[in-house]
């Protein structure tokens, strides 16, 4: 029974006026259940977010799979340098006759003709390859690095190797040796401990005896990845996401999910299993994706930080901007032929079995073999990403949707309604989703801070008994305080409408310095540093302080001032009450807080304030221009709060007694 109806029952017993008292109760005690998953993360491999970013692999082009389709001067040799020491000589060539796996067709052949005698720096003479990683490898003193390489010995005699981490000047930081023992592909591993640190290091692999070998999947990971996972994530970047306590993580995109043409769609099966069996492909954003950070790693990361996984699969159509149609607004949607739809639908169903099925199921067994026998508890599956709503799209979406609903009614499918807050695809997409009774649709918008301020009532009138909303991509254009605070004001409206807006995620998430295709992002980084934008802090202040119950009328403000926004939620798990107050204006503004309805509020609360000049921003060089400050404050049942200009304030307190359910 809902709280409001309990009040009505009491009033009836007392024989008083039903309507006026009920309305009053709604006003003073009004509260409602809202989504407990509301604020999450959007991850897409854009701006070098995965390879060279969150994925901790240090070797670039580790499998010799780079191609000119990614960048015109790229090929399997890119980022590798032929290296000899001590007057040794030989040949390198990229070949495809005997690959480790058909998904990984290229490998490097090293034919060593002569090993000389004098090596200047290392004292080791040899022939081989050097890799400088993603603009230099960051090696930390005394830390461990896990090296691995597949070698197939092609000559009769074994070949010896000397592997080292070196500075740009050739100083050795760590080294190891091994000799081949197999004429089949075999993985050789070593743990390297650096004697000194360096931020521009290289890996050098030298054959030190004559003979011929094939090499592939040359890999170097720091031992200290996030939670020390093998094939893991860069610890500092992963931790700052964990700190946000996101309700969910959407992956792998974005446009990357539906891809640049049919051949470029992100097919999840190519991204699980041993890394040497994964299929690399061109990233829609113009570089290579190894798929080393694949579906297994995404699901594992979600579990590691307590976020629900939200995979988005293509709706059997490619991005409408496929084939370089970006500039003309996109007419390049390609669609899978009907003859391939059964197989594709099975691929979607297989994902659900892979994530949730018992270890006795075919795909559940594969998950278990990868080291995760327990279910990943997949609940949400997105189908399509801001696709053009064409008849071909609708036909294919319906086929996939019907099949998932029939076999897995427990899965909540998320549909798609185009790239804008309104317009043709938005209207058509919503109409189609409602007809089909799709549980949730994915809205996207990137627009001005002013738009966010003036559209805070967008969801107030959305139908509560119909399809719900996942605001899957949004951001105001820029990473200044004014952008972040406009988003904060809007986010209070998402909480207020958390009974129809089920999920929301800012986009894009990461951007690497010098490799950024999309300007407004949440976190900027290079190989060693991180710059958290004001937008990051706003997102964190909301997601780490989300609730599952919303109360109105706790905080009063000047209702005519659109620059002011408020919300009050309760988190049932902790019992905490959380107040959020936003001031997008140029002056300090008063708010009145009345906590009278909460019987056992503690007298101390944690208060976090983010404030700064409207144009203030953080950079890699000056990362701390704007940061939130947290203090413990005394609070009363009723108190006034003055919110600084351009600010977000979060006040979090305990109230263990209140029952909201
Ligand atoms: O977030 C960047 C891009 O914006 C996404 O890939 C796409 O879905 C949207 O157009």
XYZ file of C-alpha atoms and ligand atoms in Angstrom:
671
model
C 0.000 0.000 0.000
C 1.314 3.458 -0.849
C 1.903 6.090 1.805
C -0.793 8.392 0.384
C -3.427 5.662 0.560
C -2.648 4.918 4.218
C -3.444 8.517 4.989
C -6.727 8.315 3.081
C -7.769 5.228 5.133
C -7.164 7.075 8.414
C -9.126 10.070 7.233
C -12.079 7.901 6.261
C -12.180 6.410 9.756
C -12.209 9.842 11.252
C -15.049 10.811 8.902
C -13.289 13.949 7.696
C -13.090 15.577 4.294
C -11.323 13.089 2.090
C -10.146 15.249 -0.800
C -8.711 18.260 0.978
C -6.799 16.212 3.560
C -5.429 13.849 0.936
C -4.123 16.715 -1.169
C -2.574 18.238 1.888
C -0.933 14.950 2.753
C 0.471 14.707 -0.767
C 1.877 18.159 -0.334
C 3.516 17.900 3.052
C 4.451 14.248 3.128
C 4.683 13.744 -0.555
C 7.279 11.281 -1.522
C 7.612 8.634 -4.128
C 9.673 5.638 -4.979
C 12.278 6.432 -7.607
C 14.778 4.362 -9.524
C 17.637 3.107 -7.381
C 19.798 2.763 -10.514
C 19.312 6.331 -11.683
C 22.867 7.622 -12.121
C 25.405 5.483 -13.933
C 28.236 5.667 -16.429
C 28.479 5.631 -20.204
C 31.665 4.038 -21.504
C 32.658 4.170 -25.135
C 36.046 3.613 -26.722
C 36.234 7.147 -28.109
C 39.196 9.511 -27.529
C 41.454 6.469 -26.802
C 39.342 5.573 -23.787
C 40.064 1.839 -23.982
C 43.321 0.929 -25.748
C 45.892 3.452 -24.549
C 43.451 4.465 -21.797
C 41.452 2.432 -19.307
C 42.801 -0.865 -20.661
C 46.217 -1.227 -19.031
C 48.009 -2.928 -21.958
C 51.289 -1.087 -22.578
C 52.104 -2.449 -26.044
C 50.583 -0.720 -29.022
C 49.679 -2.947 -32.008
C 50.486 -5.999 -29.900
C 49.060 -8.439 -32.447
C 50.329 -6.771 -35.628
C 46.743 -6.178 -36.735
C 46.813 -2.414 -37.404
C 45.609 -1.549 -40.903
C 45.474 1.480 -43.218
C 41.680 1.370 -42.899
C 42.208 2.709 -39.374
C 44.705 5.426 -40.273
C 46.162 5.637 -43.727
C 49.789 5.359 -42.644
C 49.107 2.407 -40.314
C 49.926 -1.230 -41.081
C 50.955 -4.354 -39.129
C 54.455 -2.897 -38.593
C 53.171 0.324 -37.018
C 54.594 1.181 -33.611
C 57.237 -1.538 -34.018
C 60.822 -0.745 -34.879
C 63.340 -3.226 -36.257
C 66.232 -3.246 -33.788
C 69.677 -4.795 -33.827
C 72.542 -4.640 -31.387
C 76.166 -5.751 -31.619
C 76.348 -5.787 -35.443
C 73.724 -8.519 -35.656
C 71.430 -8.740 -38.656
C 68.337 -10.490 -39.925
C 64.919 -9.814 -41.421
C 61.401 -9.186 -40.249
C 58.217 -9.819 -42.213
C 54.516 -9.889 -41.434
C 52.902 -13.168 -42.460
C 49.486 -14.809 -42.322
C 50.009 -18.508 -43.231
C 49.886 -20.074 -39.765
C 48.049 -17.707 -37.412
C 47.321 -18.489 -33.767
C 43.637 -18.071 -34.558
C 41.624 -17.027 -37.600
C 40.454 -13.933 -35.672
C 44.086 -12.882 -35.309
C 45.524 -13.386 -38.802
C 48.810 -11.413 -38.797
C 52.016 -12.257 -36.984
C 55.641 -11.164 -37.225
C 58.370 -13.475 -38.502
C 61.891 -12.815 -37.280
C 64.645 -14.484 -39.294
C 67.987 -14.064 -37.535
C 70.944 -14.546 -39.872
C 73.839 -13.408 -37.742
C 74.427 -12.508 -34.127
C 77.370 -10.149 -33.671
C 79.673 -9.799 -30.727
C 79.560 -6.271 -29.301
C 76.490 -4.687 -27.857
C 77.031 -1.193 -26.632
C 74.498 -0.675 -23.886
C 73.109 -3.977 -22.697
C 76.038 -6.171 -23.521
C 73.519 -8.299 -25.398
C 73.773 -8.778 -29.161
C 70.607 -9.600 -31.014
C 67.958 -8.857 -33.613
C 64.392 -7.980 -32.861
C 61.745 -5.383 -32.262
C 61.077 -2.369 -30.134
C 57.658 -1.014 -29.143
C 57.180 2.412 -27.605
C 53.589 1.771 -26.538
C 51.025 4.521 -26.570
C 53.475 7.462 -26.788
C 55.849 5.905 -24.250
C 55.347 3.333 -21.516
C 55.057 4.404 -17.908
C 57.260 2.181 -15.785
C 57.360 2.625 -12.012
C 60.397 1.776 -9.907
C 60.187 -1.510 -7.969
C 56.854 -2.433 -9.535
C 56.132 -5.649 -11.392
C 55.247 -5.861 -15.083
C 53.845 -9.010 -16.608
C 55.338 -9.723 -20.000
C 53.960 -12.367 -22.351
C 54.525 -13.273 -25.972
C 53.417 -16.076 -28.253
C 56.269 -17.642 -30.202
C 56.271 -20.371 -32.778
C 59.770 -21.665 -33.478
C 60.078 -21.995 -37.255
C 63.715 -23.177 -37.427
C 64.893 -26.560 -36.206
C 67.091 -25.075 -33.527
C 65.636 -23.286 -30.484
C 65.954 -19.500 -30.419
C 66.999 -17.556 -27.323
C 65.422 -14.224 -26.376
C 66.464 -11.275 -24.293
C 63.540 -9.031 -23.321
C 64.033 -5.687 -21.631
C 62.336 -2.473 -20.647
C 64.517 0.441 -21.629
C 64.615 4.205 -21.429
C 64.752 6.229 -24.663
C 68.530 6.289 -24.270
C 68.733 2.521 -23.966
C 69.205 2.200 -20.225
C 67.801 -1.141 -19.074
C 65.108 -0.899 -16.380
C 64.171 -4.592 -16.238
C 65.151 -7.695 -18.167
C 64.470 -11.405 -18.678
C 65.628 -14.250 -20.912
C 64.064 -17.399 -22.310
C 64.620 -19.965 -25.040
C 61.918 -21.436 -27.271
C 60.837 -24.981 -26.543
C 58.133 -25.589 -29.125
C 57.546 -25.476 -32.836
C 53.872 -24.761 -32.106
C 52.519 -21.451 -30.902
C 53.403 -21.238 -27.220
C 52.938 -18.444 -24.707
C 56.120 -17.406 -22.860
C 55.693 -15.290 -19.757
C 57.933 -13.395 -17.373
C 57.549 -10.999 -14.535
C 59.753 -7.930 -14.870
C 60.614 -5.760 -11.882
C 61.804 -2.264 -12.736
C 64.957 -1.061 -10.983
C 64.074 2.532 -11.871
C 61.016 4.398 -13.097
C 60.585 6.060 -16.476
C 57.639 7.692 -18.241
C 58.849 7.163 -21.778
C 60.046 3.580 -21.775
C 60.052 0.936 -24.511
C 59.908 -2.822 -24.639
C 62.725 -4.427 -26.618
C 62.492 -8.065 -27.687
C 65.777 -9.404 -29.101
C 66.509 -12.855 -30.473
C 70.044 -13.569 -29.276
C 70.675 -16.729 -31.261
C 70.364 -17.527 -34.946
C 67.150 -19.122 -36.199
C 63.658 -18.255 -37.301
C 60.571 -17.573 -35.171
C 57.034 -16.235 -35.510
C 55.873 -13.786 -32.833
C 52.395 -12.619 -31.873
C 50.380 -10.993 -29.050
C 53.337 -9.304 -27.393
C 51.918 -7.972 -24.155
C 53.016 -6.020 -21.106
C 50.718 -5.227 -18.193
C 51.484 -3.650 -14.866
C 50.833 -6.148 -12.077
C 48.982 -3.354 -10.282
C 45.901 -3.137 -12.425
C 42.557 -2.302 -10.804
C 42.015 -5.066 -8.234
C 45.121 -6.724 -9.687
C 43.042 -8.350 -12.413
C 45.055 -9.960 -15.223
C 44.303 -8.343 -18.592
C 43.045 -5.561 -16.366
C 42.374 -1.863 -16.152
C 44.587 1.124 -15.403
C 44.182 1.404 -11.645
C 43.940 5.207 -11.300
C 41.332 5.584 -14.047
C 39.253 2.635 -12.837
C 39.371 3.873 -9.247
C 37.981 7.286 -10.105
C 35.017 5.528 -11.697
C 34.604 3.259 -8.677
C 34.624 6.367 -6.451
C 31.524 7.586 -8.257
C 29.546 4.534 -7.064
C 27.644 4.391 -10.351
C 24.364 2.490 -10.463
C 25.262 0.935 -13.827
C 27.768 1.064 -16.653
C 26.649 1.228 -20.262
C 29.104 -0.222 -22.795
C 30.567 -0.501 -25.444
C 29.055 2.807 -26.769
C 27.674 4.959 -28.441
C 28.157 4.835 -32.163
C 30.865 2.248 -31.623
C 28.119 -0.256 -30.768
C 26.291 -0.110 -34.096
C 29.438 0.658 -36.077
C 30.505 2.163 -39.360
C 28.787 -0.260 -41.737
C 27.681 -3.829 -41.111
C 31.199 -5.255 -40.972
C 32.076 -2.794 -38.245
C 29.197 -3.516 -35.847
C 30.452 -4.441 -32.380
C 29.873 -8.213 -32.140
C 30.217 -9.249 -28.508
C 31.352 -12.799 -29.247
C 34.530 -11.426 -30.856
C 35.454 -9.788 -27.554
C 35.398 -12.712 -25.106
C 37.707 -15.687 -24.601
C 41.525 -15.673 -24.658
C 42.866 -12.365 -25.983
C 44.761 -14.100 -28.784
C 41.421 -15.341 -30.136
C 39.641 -11.974 -30.091
C 39.005 -10.046 -33.256
C 40.553 -6.613 -33.537
C 38.796 -4.102 -35.717
C 38.710 -0.523 -36.819
C 37.202 1.753 -34.258
C 34.460 3.991 -35.667
C 36.417 6.908 -34.152
C 39.410 6.271 -36.408
C 41.816 3.942 -34.681
C 42.209 0.297 -33.693
C 40.335 -1.560 -30.977
C 42.004 -4.720 -29.707
C 38.868 -5.898 -27.862
C 41.243 -6.734 -25.005
C 38.822 -4.691 -22.948
C 35.914 -6.833 -24.073
C 32.616 -8.036 -22.710
C 34.172 -10.199 -20.005
C 36.237 -7.301 -18.691
C 33.268 -4.898 -18.837
C 31.059 -7.288 -16.863
C 33.861 -8.030 -14.397
C 34.491 -4.322 -13.835
C 30.785 -3.702 -13.236
C 30.766 -6.443 -10.635
C 33.979 -5.146 -9.054
C 32.467 -1.723 -8.425
C 28.878 -2.763 -7.692
C 27.394 -1.325 -10.905
C 24.802 -3.102 -13.034
C 26.043 -4.032 -16.514
C 24.184 -2.358 -19.372
C 25.404 -3.730 -22.698
C 24.072 -2.056 -25.845
C 23.847 -4.350 -28.858
C 23.250 -3.213 -32.426
C 19.658 -3.522 -33.630
C 21.011 -5.363 -36.704
C 21.536 -2.008 -38.412
C 24.673 0.099 -38.610
C 25.108 3.740 -37.710
C 23.208 5.988 -40.135
C 26.416 7.981 -40.476
C 28.252 4.948 -41.871
C 30.567 5.466 -44.810
C 31.610 9.012 -44.040
C 28.137 10.472 -44.098
C 28.728 12.437 -40.871
C 28.881 15.763 -42.614
C 25.611 15.335 -44.477
C 23.568 14.156 -41.541
C 23.669 10.462 -42.193
C 21.996 8.396 -44.853
C 24.303 5.438 -44.535
C 22.300 3.052 -42.370
C 23.056 -0.519 -43.480
C 20.820 -3.389 -42.405
C 21.489 -7.072 -41.898
C 19.759 -9.154 -44.585
C 16.751 -11.114 -43.371
C 18.633 -14.331 -44.121
C 21.064 -13.443 -41.306
C 18.496 -12.346 -38.745
C 17.961 -15.714 -37.060
C 21.650 -16.057 -36.455
C 21.839 -12.486 -35.183
C 18.894 -12.925 -32.820
C 20.590 -16.046 -31.470
C 23.692 -13.920 -30.837
C 21.613 -11.593 -28.656
C 20.036 -14.518 -26.785
C 23.460 -16.098 -26.349
C 24.686 -12.974 -24.597
C 21.978 -13.347 -21.997
C 22.918 -17.000 -21.510
C 26.617 -16.098 -21.375
C 25.943 -13.508 -18.678
C 23.324 -15.276 -16.592
C 23.026 -18.902 -17.678
C 24.058 -21.827 -15.478
C 27.502 -23.309 -15.979
C 25.752 -26.296 -17.534
C 24.487 -24.146 -20.417
C 26.658 -23.790 -23.517
C 27.401 -20.081 -23.035
C 27.328 -20.171 -19.238
C 30.103 -22.757 -19.499
C 32.203 -20.316 -21.524
C 31.745 -17.658 -18.837
C 32.793 -20.201 -16.220
C 35.813 -21.208 -18.301
C 36.861 -17.561 -18.337
C 36.897 -17.665 -14.533
C 33.382 -16.549 -13.592
C 31.048 -19.440 -12.819
C 28.551 -17.215 -11.003
C 25.945 -15.299 -12.960
C 26.716 -11.674 -13.830
C 23.069 -10.817 -13.034
C 22.380 -9.071 -16.294
C 19.117 -7.143 -16.040
C 19.207 -4.457 -18.754
C 19.993 -4.914 -22.451
C 20.029 -1.992 -24.876
C 19.075 -2.729 -28.480
C 20.265 -0.060 -30.888
C 21.990 3.276 -30.437
C 20.275 6.461 -31.614
C 19.468 4.687 -34.901
C 17.541 6.297 -37.714
C 13.987 5.045 -37.263
C 13.446 3.488 -40.669
C 11.028 0.667 -41.563
C 14.080 -1.627 -41.832
C 15.160 -0.687 -38.322
C 11.660 -1.197 -36.925
C 11.331 -4.610 -38.513
C 14.639 -5.827 -37.123
C 14.208 -4.240 -33.695
C 10.807 -5.919 -33.333
C 12.220 -9.329 -34.243
C 14.969 -9.011 -31.631
C 12.651 -7.515 -29.009
C 10.017 -10.238 -29.456
C 12.619 -12.995 -29.237
C 14.174 -11.600 -26.022
C 10.759 -11.044 -24.466
C 9.668 -14.588 -25.286
C 12.799 -16.333 -24.043
C 13.879 -13.935 -21.291
C 10.915 -11.996 -19.889
C 13.133 -11.122 -16.921
C 15.366 -8.918 -19.116
C 14.487 -5.238 -19.409
C 15.023 -4.182 -23.022
C 15.988 -0.591 -23.753
C 15.003 0.789 -27.147
C 16.311 3.881 -28.923
C 14.802 7.195 -30.037
C 17.416 8.980 -32.112
C 20.221 11.435 -31.358
C 18.218 14.514 -30.322
C 15.780 15.655 -27.628
C 13.087 16.066 -30.292
C 12.670 15.788 -34.058
C 11.696 13.071 -36.463
C 13.591 10.082 -35.060
C 12.627 11.074 -31.530
C 8.929 11.229 -32.373
C 8.915 8.125 -34.522
C 11.052 6.211 -32.031
C 8.772 7.034 -29.089
C 5.642 6.126 -31.054
C 7.151 2.818 -32.128
C 8.390 2.001 -28.599
C 4.989 2.724 -27.066
C 3.194 0.580 -29.627
C 5.575 -2.264 -28.915
C 5.473 -1.641 -25.160
C 9.258 -1.418 -24.950
C 9.973 -0.965 -21.214
C 12.570 1.829 -21.562
C 13.953 3.997 -24.373
C 17.330 5.698 -24.658
C 17.217 9.489 -25.167
C 20.350 11.442 -26.173
C 21.114 15.134 -26.208
C 24.170 17.375 -26.281
C 23.216 21.022 -26.048
C 23.818 24.381 -24.349
C 23.855 24.953 -20.567
C 20.906 27.319 -21.069
C 18.908 24.487 -22.634
C 19.429 22.390 -19.513
C 18.314 25.266 -17.286
C 15.185 25.988 -19.269
C 14.140 22.371 -19.772
C 14.055 21.249 -16.155
C 10.374 20.405 -16.455
C 10.810 18.153 -19.483
C 9.953 14.918 -17.675
C 7.304 16.285 -15.277
C 4.589 15.491 -17.795
C 5.889 12.154 -19.141
C 3.346 9.346 -18.781
C 4.107 7.255 -15.685
C 2.226 4.231 -17.018
C 4.087 3.738 -20.231
C 7.614 3.344 -21.571
C 10.240 4.783 -19.203
C 13.354 6.794 -20.005
C 17.050 6.042 -20.036
C 18.805 9.355 -20.625
C 21.750 7.453 -22.064
C 23.866 10.332 -23.361
C 23.750 13.948 -22.329
C 26.109 16.828 -21.699
C 26.076 20.549 -22.044
C 28.669 21.810 -24.510
C 31.731 22.403 -22.388
C 33.653 21.458 -19.286
C 33.449 24.720 -17.380
C 31.684 25.286 -14.100
C 28.667 26.768 -15.864
C 28.255 23.537 -17.846
C 28.569 21.347 -14.788
C 26.177 23.407 -12.672
C 23.581 23.556 -15.459
C 23.806 19.766 -15.583
C 23.454 19.630 -11.800
C 20.234 21.659 -11.941
C 18.936 19.300 -14.608
C 19.927 16.250 -12.567
C 17.721 17.385 -9.695
C 14.877 17.216 -12.214
C 15.929 13.679 -13.109
C 15.672 12.750 -9.422
C 12.297 14.464 -9.153
C 11.228 12.409 -12.147
C 12.991 9.261 -11.013
C 9.662 7.444 -11.246
C 9.819 7.724 -15.052
C 13.503 8.384 -15.706
C 15.000 5.061 -14.742
C 18.639 5.587 -15.769
C 20.877 8.474 -16.831
C 24.506 8.703 -17.925
C 26.686 11.657 -18.937
C 28.686 11.142 -22.147
C 31.386 10.703 -23.248
C 33.413 9.602 -20.256
C 37.142 9.664 -21.067
C 39.412 11.672 -23.355
C 43.133 11.185 -23.790
C 45.287 14.242 -24.359
C 46.264 14.576 -28.037
C 43.853 11.779 -29.021
C 40.520 13.480 -28.496
C 37.829 13.290 -31.179
C 34.962 14.608 -29.044
C 35.577 17.807 -27.104
C 33.214 17.721 -24.119
C 34.158 14.801 -21.883
C 34.023 13.919 -18.214
C 37.646 12.957 -17.488
C 40.801 13.998 -19.326
C 43.995 12.013 -18.942
C 47.413 11.300 -20.351
C 49.745 8.413 -19.564
C 50.452 9.650 -16.046
C 47.956 12.342 -15.086
C 44.231 12.792 -14.740
C 42.111 15.928 -14.832
C 38.638 15.624 -13.350
C 36.265 18.141 -14.870
C 33.654 20.030 -12.829
C 31.195 17.804 -14.730
C 32.863 14.749 -13.173
C 32.465 16.197 -9.698
C 28.793 16.944 -10.329
C 28.203 13.425 -11.617
C 30.021 11.983 -8.631
C 28.113 14.123 -6.144
C 24.870 12.799 -7.610
C 25.766 9.156 -8.202
C 27.534 8.657 -4.876
C 24.514 10.292 -3.245
C 21.615 8.697 -5.038
C 18.493 7.515 -3.294
C 15.496 5.360 -4.009
C 12.816 7.608 -2.544
C 12.111 11.220 -3.457
C 10.550 13.873 -1.203
C 9.254 17.213 -2.369
C 8.628 20.252 -0.151
C 11.648 19.706 2.079
C 13.636 22.568 0.575
C 12.039 25.924 -0.292
C 13.526 28.364 -2.788
C 12.429 31.221 -4.986
C 10.180 29.278 -7.363
C 10.379 31.963 -10.028
C 14.148 31.686 -10.303
C 14.988 28.956 -12.862
C 18.640 29.155 -11.852
C 17.784 27.476 -8.551
C 17.057 23.766 -8.263
C 16.645 21.350 -5.367
C 15.999 17.746 -4.523
C 15.707 15.557 -1.460
C 16.103 11.771 -1.597
C 16.436 8.954 0.870
C 18.748 6.018 0.374
C 16.942 3.103 2.001
C 20.073 0.974 2.319
C 21.987 3.442 4.473
C 18.923 5.228 5.846
C 20.511 8.521 4.796
C 18.607 11.621 3.742
C 20.343 13.606 1.024
C 19.636 17.222 0.103
C 20.901 18.806 -3.115
C 20.788 22.537 -3.804
C 21.904 24.143 -7.037
C 22.511 27.812 -7.736
C 23.292 28.568 -11.385
C 23.026 32.314 -10.685
C 25.654 34.998 -10.214
C 24.810 35.742 -6.576
C 24.440 33.846 -3.334
C 20.859 32.614 -2.902
C 18.860 31.545 0.172
C 17.209 28.150 0.618
C 15.020 27.080 3.559
C 15.194 23.502 4.723
C 12.496 21.901 6.838
C 13.322 18.402 8.029
C 10.252 18.226 10.278
C 8.940 15.064 8.646
C 12.072 13.126 9.547
C 11.819 12.128 13.172
C 15.345 11.032 13.999
C 17.751 13.147 12.027
C 21.238 13.262 13.489
C 22.487 16.705 14.460
C 25.543 16.463 12.254
C 25.626 16.161 8.492
C 28.252 15.924 5.802
C 28.165 18.927 3.512
C 29.924 18.955 0.139
C 30.080 22.125 -1.932
C 31.321 22.568 -5.481
C 31.556 26.215 -6.468
C 33.670 28.452 -8.661
C 33.727 31.029 -11.353
C 31.346 30.245 -14.236
C 34.277 29.850 -16.625
C 36.551 27.955 -14.268
C 37.785 24.593 -15.480
C 40.399 21.981 -14.662
C 43.202 20.955 -16.986
C 45.955 18.347 -16.860
C 48.372 21.133 -16.021
C 46.066 22.738 -13.406
C 43.822 19.868 -12.277
C 42.606 21.415 -9.034
C 41.191 24.799 -10.043
C 37.711 23.598 -9.072
C 37.246 20.821 -6.549
C 34.460 20.131 -4.067
C 35.084 20.608 -0.359
C 33.493 18.451 2.301
C 32.916 19.485 5.907
C 30.870 18.205 8.826
C 28.156 20.709 9.768
C 25.607 20.990 12.581
C 22.017 20.918 11.410
C 18.647 21.607 12.971
C 15.154 20.441 12.076
C 14.705 23.719 10.225
C 17.537 25.836 8.914
C 18.504 28.303 6.242
C 21.247 27.701 3.723
C 22.973 30.281 1.533
C 24.150 28.680 -1.681
C 27.154 30.406 -3.250
C 26.886 31.642 -6.823
C 27.435 28.887 -9.403
C 27.334 26.017 -6.964
C 26.087 22.548 -6.133
C 25.686 21.646 -2.462
C 24.990 18.145 -1.187
C 24.062 17.654 2.471
C 23.907 14.053 3.663
C 22.554 13.012 7.063
C 21.294 9.940 8.877
C 17.656 9.202 9.599
C 17.239 5.607 10.612
C 13.648 5.754 11.781
C 11.679 6.851 8.753
C 9.765 4.182 6.876
C 9.171 5.007 3.263
C 7.872 1.693 2.026
O 29.136 10.240 -27.011
C 29.677 10.405 -28.273
C 28.735 9.987 -29.386
O 27.594 10.794 -29.384
C 28.169 8.601 -29.265
O 29.007 7.641 -29.785
C 26.918 8.673 -30.069
O 25.956 7.753 -29.630
C 26.488 10.120 -29.932
O 26.169 10.668 -31.145
